[in-house]
Amino acid sequence: MQNQTLASQWLLSLQKSGCRITSARNIIVEELTCAQRALEPADLYALCRKKDPHLGLVTVYRTLEQLESLGLIQRVHRSDGCHMIMRKNDGHEHLLICTSCGKTVSFQGDHLELLFDRVALETGFSVEDHMLQLFGLCPECRANAQE
Amino acid sequence: MQNQTLASQWLLSLQKSGCRITSARNIIVEELTCAQRALEPADLYALCRKKDPHLGLVTVYRTLEQLESLGLIQRVHRSDGCHMIMRKNDGHEHLLICTSCGKTVSFQGDHLELLFDRVALETGFSVEDHMLQLFGLCPECRANAQE
DNA sequence: ATGTTAATTGAAAATGATTATCATTACCAA
DNA sequence: TTGGTAATGATAATCATTTTCAATTAACAT
Ligand SMILES: [Mn+2]
Ligand SMILES: [Mn+2]
Ligand SMILES: [Zn+2]
Ligand SMILES: [Zn+2]
């Protein structure tokens, strides 16, 4: 199963970085790797407590911090707040987020180099990095809106 | 002077939306319209208190809320936090932010329509909106880094 | 100009999210 | 198995933002 594999990869990354494998981290990583939508820390906490009602919110925050420093998760930015997180796959990619249900997919290949060059010329800045996110409606929410 | 004009425009917009023109709003709008960099509410508060030490932080938050609902300011998103705000000019534009000193300029013409179409086809989503920000070094910070 | 009235203000308190502290628990290398 | 130490969760602390409320003041009609 692909999710199991991704979760194992994350746990291995944590281990390589000096962390121990604990049941709390197992649960948190499992939830994050299989999530189809961006989650707030509190959402993730609620999901994890279904598997272990004893698990603490603080551990969720601490694990998120570690996963972020390993580059395995990313923050999702929205006009109404930027506290959600989503897994990051390998390589350079961007997110497309359904504004209705929150479902999130990623894509690659934005071909923005020409834009960077033009803006650099116009402004005198050097362009080192960029952030791009798309918002829209997923197929299911489009169908629901139709009828 | 251009900044005076922009500040007046903002005050007029506030007035049209039913707000009264007060000295607190005058000061806050003046600081926001002439700022060359994104500001956090606390930064803005500190700047405004130089002109009126009596002005309250709550009024800063309230005025920011009104200006945002009028579409005159926008949130600036960064990997280390998304609490800064910057004025928004007319029309569709994006920000380029100096990661060293915070100086911020805007640009237009991202020509992303082809990308939207491709991603919509690939994912089945409809693409309704997008967020794009560039990060780099402004001319001054580039010069400083050079030597 | 003056009074009326409702919007606005700032101090203080409340809230909500995140972080720090610390005694206890449990992973894991030896 | 065991010892050292990282990790945990309860609790408290912190920080940004929002709410409350009595006093103030801008806008408007006299
Ligand atoms: Mn890209
Ligand atoms: Mn655009
Ligand atoms: Zn953001
Ligand atoms: Zn700079």
Short mmCIF file of C-alpha atoms (C1' of nucleotides) and ligand atoms in Angstrom, two decimals:
data_model
loop_
_atom_site.label_atom_id
_atom_site.label_comp_id
_atom_site.label_asym_id
_atom_site.label_seq_id
_atom_site.Cartn_x
_atom_site.Cartn_y
_atom_site.Cartn_z
CA MET A 1 0.00 0.00 0.00
CA GLN A 2 1.36 3.36 -1.02
CA ASN A 3 0.37 5.23 2.12
CA GLN A 4 2.11 2.72 4.33
CA THR A 5 5.21 3.19 2.25
CA LEU A 6 5.12 6.96 2.53
CA ALA A 7 4.54 6.77 6.27
CA SER A 8 7.48 4.37 6.60
CA GLN A 9 9.64 6.75 4.61
CA TRP A 10 8.75 9.60 6.92
CA LEU A 11 9.45 7.53 10.02
CA LEU A 12 12.79 6.55 8.52
CA SER A 13 13.58 10.22 7.88
CA LEU A 14 12.71 11.04 11.46
CA GLN A 15 14.91 8.21 12.65
CA LYS A 16 17.83 9.32 10.49
CA SER A 17 17.55 12.80 11.95
CA GLY A 18 18.02 11.37 15.44
CA CYS A 19 14.43 10.90 16.52
CA ARG A 20 13.03 7.81 18.15
CA ILE A 21 10.04 5.99 16.75
CA THR A 22 7.16 6.26 19.16
CA SER A 23 3.52 5.31 18.98
CA ALA A 24 2.52 8.97 19.02
CA ARG A 25 4.71 9.69 16.00
CA ASN A 26 3.44 6.58 14.25
CA ILE A 27 -0.13 7.78 14.54
CA ILE A 28 0.58 11.39 13.60
CA VAL A 29 2.65 10.42 10.56
CA GLU A 30 0.02 7.92 9.44
CA GLU A 31 -2.71 10.58 9.55
CA LEU A 32 -0.61 13.17 7.75
CA THR A 33 0.58 10.93 4.95
CA CYS A 34 -2.87 9.62 4.07
CA ALA A 35 -4.73 12.93 4.42
CA GLN A 36 -6.43 14.09 1.24
CA ARG A 37 -6.88 17.61 2.57
CA ALA A 38 -4.94 20.20 4.47
CA LEU A 39 -5.32 19.97 8.23
CA GLU A 40 -5.01 22.38 11.09
CA PRO A 41 -3.07 21.17 14.12
CA ALA A 42 -6.36 20.85 16.00
CA ASP A 43 -7.87 18.76 13.17
CA LEU A 44 -4.88 16.47 13.19
CA TYR A 45 -5.08 16.23 16.98
CA ALA A 46 -8.73 15.16 16.78
CA LEU A 47 -7.93 12.51 14.15
CA CYS A 48 -5.03 11.12 16.15
CA ARG A 49 -7.04 10.90 19.35
CA LYS A 50 -9.43 8.53 17.64
CA LYS A 51 -6.54 6.09 17.49
CA ASP A 52 -5.10 6.98 20.89
CA PRO A 53 -7.29 9.15 23.16
CA HIS A 54 -4.30 9.66 25.41
CA LEU A 55 -2.18 11.48 22.84
CA GLY A 56 -1.45 15.12 23.64
CA LEU A 57 -1.83 18.23 21.51
CA VAL A 58 1.67 19.33 22.43
CA THR A 59 3.10 16.24 20.80
CA VAL A 60 1.22 17.08 17.62
CA TYR A 61 2.84 20.51 17.54
CA ARG A 62 6.28 19.11 18.28
CA THR A 63 6.01 16.46 15.58
CA LEU A 64 4.79 19.02 13.05
CA GLU A 65 7.84 21.12 13.84
CA GLN A 66 10.15 18.18 13.19
CA LEU A 67 8.42 17.19 9.98
CA GLU A 68 8.58 20.75 8.74
CA SER A 69 12.29 21.00 9.44
CA LEU A 70 12.72 17.81 7.42
CA GLY A 71 10.79 19.39 4.56
CA LEU A 72 8.09 16.71 4.64
CA ILE A 73 5.16 19.04 5.21
CA GLN A 74 4.33 22.54 4.07
CA ARG A 75 2.08 25.32 5.23
CA VAL A 76 -1.04 26.02 3.20
CA HIS A 77 -1.76 29.69 2.69
CA ARG A 78 -5.26 31.06 2.42
CA SER A 79 -6.65 34.55 2.55
CA ASP A 80 -8.49 33.70 5.76
CA GLY A 81 -5.53 32.18 7.51
CA CYS A 82 -2.39 30.14 7.02
CA HIS A 83 -2.41 27.57 9.77
CA MET A 84 -3.11 24.46 7.74
CA ILE A 85 -0.47 21.98 6.72
CA MET A 86 -0.23 19.40 3.96
CA ARG A 87 2.31 16.77 3.08
CA LYS A 88 4.96 17.73 0.56
CA ASN A 89 5.98 15.25 -2.09
CA ASP A 90 9.42 15.02 -3.58
CA GLY A 91 10.58 17.77 -5.86
CA HIS A 92 9.25 21.19 -6.68
CA GLU A 93 5.48 21.41 -6.70
CA HIS A 94 2.52 23.61 -5.89
CA LEU A 95 -0.91 23.13 -4.38
CA LEU A 96 -4.41 23.40 -5.78
CA ILE A 97 -6.99 23.65 -3.03
CA CYS A 98 -10.75 23.20 -3.21
CA THR A 99 -12.30 26.22 -1.51
CA SER A 100 -15.45 24.25 -0.77
CA CYS A 101 -14.30 20.99 0.82
CA GLY A 102 -10.58 21.55 1.33
CA LYS A 103 -9.43 18.70 -0.87
CA THR A 104 -5.89 19.41 -1.99
CA VAL A 105 -3.80 18.14 -4.89
CA SER A 106 -0.40 19.18 -6.12
CA PHE A 107 1.03 19.87 -9.54
CA GLN A 108 4.35 20.63 -11.13
CA GLY A 109 5.68 22.52 -14.11
CA ASP A 110 4.74 26.15 -13.64
CA HIS A 111 7.29 27.44 -16.18
CA LEU A 112 7.65 30.78 -14.46
CA GLU A 113 11.27 31.42 -15.45
CA LEU A 114 10.38 33.97 -18.13
CA LEU A 115 8.26 35.85 -15.59
CA PHE A 116 11.10 35.83 -13.06
CA ASP A 117 13.51 37.25 -15.62
CA ARG A 118 11.12 39.98 -16.67
CA VAL A 119 10.32 41.02 -13.10
CA ALA A 120 13.99 40.94 -12.14
CA LEU A 121 14.79 43.26 -15.02
CA GLU A 122 11.96 45.63 -14.19
CA THR A 123 12.65 45.85 -10.47
CA GLY A 124 16.39 45.30 -10.08
CA PHE A 125 15.63 42.53 -7.59
CA SER A 126 17.10 39.07 -7.94
CA VAL A 127 14.36 36.45 -7.79
CA GLU A 128 15.37 33.51 -5.63
CA ASP A 129 12.16 31.77 -4.68
CA HIS A 130 8.43 31.81 -5.22
CA MET A 131 5.16 30.68 -3.78
CA LEU A 132 2.23 29.72 -5.97
CA GLN A 133 -1.10 28.26 -4.97
CA LEU A 134 -4.27 27.75 -6.97
CA PHE A 135 -7.79 27.74 -5.60
CA GLY A 136 -10.87 26.26 -7.16
CA LEU A 137 -13.49 23.55 -6.89
CA CYS A 138 -12.79 19.84 -6.93
CA PRO A 139 -14.84 17.59 -9.25
CA GLU A 140 -17.21 16.51 -6.46
CA CYS A 141 -17.92 20.05 -5.30
CA ARG A 142 -18.42 21.20 -8.89
CA ALA A 143 -21.03 18.47 -9.37
CA ASN A 144 -22.79 19.45 -6.17
CA ALA A 145 -22.83 23.11 -7.16
CA GLN A 146 -24.23 22.27 -10.60
CA GLU A 147 -27.58 20.74 -9.67
CA MET B 1 2.65 64.34 -3.75
CA GLN B 2 1.61 60.84 -4.72
CA ASN B 3 1.46 59.40 -1.22
CA GLN B 4 -0.82 62.16 -0.03
CA THR B 5 -3.09 61.39 -2.93
CA LEU B 6 -3.22 57.70 -2.19
CA ALA B 7 -3.89 58.36 1.49
CA SER B 8 -6.71 60.71 0.51
CA GLN B 9 -8.15 58.09 -1.78
CA TRP B 10 -8.16 55.56 1.02
CA LEU B 11 -9.80 57.98 3.43
CA LEU B 12 -12.42 58.72 0.79
CA SER B 13 -13.06 55.01 0.38
CA LEU B 14 -13.45 54.64 4.12
CA GLN B 15 -15.84 57.57 4.13
CA LYS B 16 -17.91 56.14 1.28
CA SER B 17 -18.22 52.87 3.18
CA GLY B 18 -19.78 54.73 6.09
CA CYS B 19 -16.73 55.37 8.24
CA ARG B 20 -15.88 58.65 9.87
CA ILE B 21 -12.54 60.32 9.32
CA THR B 22 -10.65 60.40 12.58
CA SER B 23 -7.14 61.39 13.51
CA ALA B 24 -6.30 57.77 14.32
CA ARG B 25 -7.39 56.65 10.87
CA ASN B 26 -5.53 59.53 9.28
CA ILE B 27 -2.30 58.44 10.89
CA ILE B 28 -2.75 54.73 10.20
CA VAL B 29 -3.65 55.29 6.56
CA GLU B 30 -0.73 57.66 6.09
CA GLU B 31 1.73 55.09 7.40
CA LEU B 32 0.27 52.26 5.35
CA THR B 33 0.14 54.12 2.07
CA CYS B 34 3.72 55.36 2.25
CA ALA B 35 5.27 52.14 3.58
CA GLN B 36 7.91 50.63 1.30
CA ARG B 37 7.79 47.31 3.13
CA ALA B 38 5.25 44.94 4.57
CA LEU B 39 4.38 45.64 8.19
CA GLU B 40 3.05 43.60 11.05
CA PRO B 41 0.25 45.15 13.10
CA ALA B 42 2.75 45.74 15.91
CA ASP B 43 5.17 47.49 13.50
CA LEU B 44 2.41 49.71 12.25
CA TYR B 45 1.34 50.43 15.81
CA ALA B 46 4.88 51.52 16.73
CA LEU B 47 5.08 53.80 13.68
CA CYS B 48 1.73 55.39 14.42
CA ARG B 49 2.55 56.02 18.05
CA LYS B 50 5.45 58.21 16.97
CA LYS B 51 2.84 60.57 15.58
CA ASP B 52 0.32 60.06 18.38
CA PRO B 53 1.58 58.25 21.47
CA HIS B 54 -1.99 57.97 22.67
CA LEU B 55 -3.20 55.83 19.76
CA GLY B 56 -4.27 52.32 20.70
CA LEU B 57 -3.29 48.97 19.23
CA VAL B 58 -6.94 47.95 19.07
CA THR B 59 -7.65 50.80 16.68
CA VAL B 60 -4.84 49.58 14.44
CA TYR B 61 -6.43 46.13 14.26
CA ARG B 62 -9.86 47.59 13.64
CA THR B 63 -8.65 49.87 10.87
CA LEU B 64 -6.75 47.02 9.22
CA GLU B 65 -9.95 45.01 9.22
CA GLN B 66 -11.82 47.81 7.48
CA LEU B 67 -9.09 48.41 4.92
CA GLU B 68 -8.95 44.71 4.15
CA SER B 69 -12.70 44.52 3.61
CA LEU B 70 -12.32 47.40 1.16
CA GLY B 71 -9.58 45.50 -0.65
CA LEU B 72 -7.00 48.19 -0.01
CA ILE B 73 -4.50 45.99 1.79
CA GLN B 74 -3.42 42.39 1.45
CA ARG B 75 -1.75 39.80 3.62
CA VAL B 76 1.87 38.95 2.83
CA HIS B 77 2.65 35.26 3.05
CA ARG B 78 6.04 33.98 4.12
CA SER B 79 7.28 30.59 5.17
CA ASP B 80 8.06 31.95 8.63
CA GLY B 81 4.69 33.59 9.14
CA CYS B 82 1.89 35.36 7.38
CA HIS B 83 0.98 38.24 9.62
CA MET B 84 2.34 41.10 7.57
CA ILE B 85 0.23 43.38 5.44
CA MET B 86 0.98 45.59 2.46
CA ARG B 87 -1.06 48.05 0.45
CA LYS B 88 -2.76 46.75 -2.66
CA ASN B 89 -2.78 48.88 -5.77
CA ASP B 90 -5.53 48.87 -8.32
CA GLY B 91 -5.99 45.82 -10.48
CA HIS B 92 -4.52 42.35 -10.37
CA GLU B 93 -0.98 42.20 -9.12
CA HIS B 94 1.52 40.17 -7.13
CA LEU B 95 4.28 40.90 -4.66
CA LEU B 96 8.04 40.54 -4.81
CA ILE B 97 9.60 40.66 -1.36
CA CYS B 98 13.24 41.17 -0.35
CA THR B 99 14.07 38.39 2.09
CA SER B 100 16.86 40.48 3.57
CA CYS B 101 15.34 43.89 4.31
CA GLY B 102 11.64 43.32 3.65
CA LYS B 103 11.31 45.86 0.86
CA THR B 104 8.32 44.97 -1.25
CA VAL B 105 7.29 45.85 -4.80
CA SER B 106 4.45 44.61 -6.93
CA PHE B 107 4.19 43.47 -10.51
CA GLN B 108 1.53 42.47 -13.00
CA GLY B 109 1.18 40.20 -15.99
CA ASP B 110 1.83 36.68 -14.77
CA HIS B 111 0.20 35.04 -17.82
CA LEU B 112 -0.76 31.93 -15.91
CA GLU B 113 -3.87 31.09 -17.93
CA LEU B 114 -2.21 28.26 -19.83
CA LEU B 115 -1.06 26.74 -16.55
CA PHE B 116 -4.56 27.00 -15.10
CA ASP B 117 -6.04 25.25 -18.11
CA ARG B 118 -3.51 22.46 -17.99
CA VAL B 119 -3.92 21.86 -14.25
CA ALA B 120 -7.71 22.00 -14.54
CA LEU B 121 -7.57 19.32 -17.24
CA GLU B 122 -5.18 17.14 -15.25
CA THR B 123 -7.04 17.34 -11.94
CA GLY B 124 -10.69 17.86 -12.86
CA PHE B 125 -10.73 20.91 -10.61
CA SER B 126 -11.94 24.27 -11.83
CA VAL B 127 -9.36 26.95 -11.12
CA GLU B 128 -10.95 30.11 -9.77
CA ASP B 129 -8.19 32.01 -8.05
CA HIS B 130 -4.48 31.99 -7.37
CA MET B 131 -1.80 33.36 -5.12
CA LEU B 132 1.69 34.11 -6.38
CA GLN B 133 4.53 35.74 -4.52
CA LEU B 134 8.19 36.07 -5.43
CA PHE B 135 11.08 36.31 -3.00
CA GLY B 136 14.54 37.64 -3.67
CA LEU B 137 17.00 40.41 -2.90
CA CYS B 138 16.42 44.08 -3.60
CA PRO B 139 19.16 46.07 -5.41
CA GLU B 140 20.53 47.50 -2.16
CA CYS B 141 20.75 44.15 -0.41
CA ARG B 142 22.34 42.60 -3.48
CA ALA B 143 25.01 45.29 -3.43
CA ASN B 144 25.63 44.72 0.27
CA ALA B 145 25.91 40.98 -0.22
CA GLN B 146 28.37 41.43 -3.09
CA GLU B 147 31.25 43.14 -1.33
"C1'" DA C 1 -22.07 78.06 16.54
"C1'" DT C 2 -24.45 74.57 19.20
"C1'" DG C 3 -26.61 70.50 20.49
"C1'" DT C 4 -27.78 65.65 19.19
"C1'" DT C 5 -26.55 61.15 18.12
"C1'" DA C 6 -24.32 57.30 16.83
"C1'" DA C 7 -19.69 55.88 15.47
"C1'" DT C 8 -15.21 55.58 17.38
"C1'" DT C 9 -11.84 55.25 20.76
"C1'" DG C 10 -8.53 53.11 24.21
"C1'" DA C 11 -8.12 50.57 28.66
"C1'" DA C 12 -8.89 46.34 30.36
"C1'" DA C 13 -10.29 41.72 30.15
"C1'" DA C 14 -11.15 37.61 27.45
"C1'" DT C 15 -10.02 34.48 24.06
"C1'" DG C 16 -7.51 31.15 21.23
"C1'" DA C 17 -3.41 29.28 19.38
"C1'" DT C 18 1.15 28.11 20.26
"C1'" DT C 19 5.20 27.42 23.30
"C1'" DA C 20 7.78 26.47 27.65
"C1'" DT C 21 8.32 23.79 31.94
"C1'" DC C 22 8.86 19.64 34.30
"C1'" DA C 23 8.14 15.23 36.43
"C1'" DT C 24 7.19 10.78 34.46
"C1'" DT C 25 7.45 7.36 30.83
"C1'" DA C 26 9.42 4.52 27.34
"C1'" DC C 27 12.67 3.87 23.30
"C1'" DC C 28 16.82 1.70 22.07
"C1'" DA C 29 21.89 0.94 22.06
"C1'" DA C 30 24.96 -1.56 24.72
"C1'" DT D 1 17.88 -6.73 30.61
"C1'" DT D 2 19.21 -2.35 31.65
"C1'" DG D 3 20.76 2.65 31.81
"C1'" DG D 4 20.84 6.87 29.70
"C1'" DT D 5 18.18 9.99 27.59
"C1'" DA D 6 14.73 11.43 24.30
"C1'" DA D 7 9.88 11.86 24.34
"C1'" DT D 8 5.55 12.47 26.50
"C1'" DG D 9 1.45 14.82 28.40
"C1'" DA D 10 -0.45 17.79 32.15
"C1'" DT D 11 -0.02 22.28 33.36
"C1'" DA D 12 1.25 26.91 33.09
"C1'" DA D 13 2.94 30.70 30.42
"C1'" DT D 14 3.09 33.49 26.41
"C1'" DC D 15 1.65 35.96 22.45
"C1'" DA D 16 -1.44 37.89 19.01
"C1'" DT D 17 -5.97 39.07 18.33
"C1'" DT D 18 -10.83 39.97 19.76
"C1'" DT D 19 -14.44 41.47 22.85
"C1'" DT D 20 -16.42 44.54 26.23
"C1'" DC D 21 -17.62 48.95 27.80
"C1'" DA D 22 -17.67 53.63 29.37
"C1'" DA D 23 -15.91 57.93 27.63
"C1'" DT D 24 -15.03 60.65 23.60
"C1'" DT D 25 -15.81 62.80 19.23
"C1'" DA D 26 -17.04 63.32 14.17
"C1'" DA D 27 -20.93 64.27 11.34
"C1'" DC D 28 -25.05 66.34 10.81
"C1'" DA D 29 -29.31 69.01 11.78
"C1'" DT D 30 -30.64 72.70 13.81
MN MN E 1 7.17 26.67 -8.92
MN MN E 2 -1.99 36.66 -11.07
ZN ZN E 3 0.25 32.56 4.46
ZN ZN E 4 16.49 44.34 0.64
#
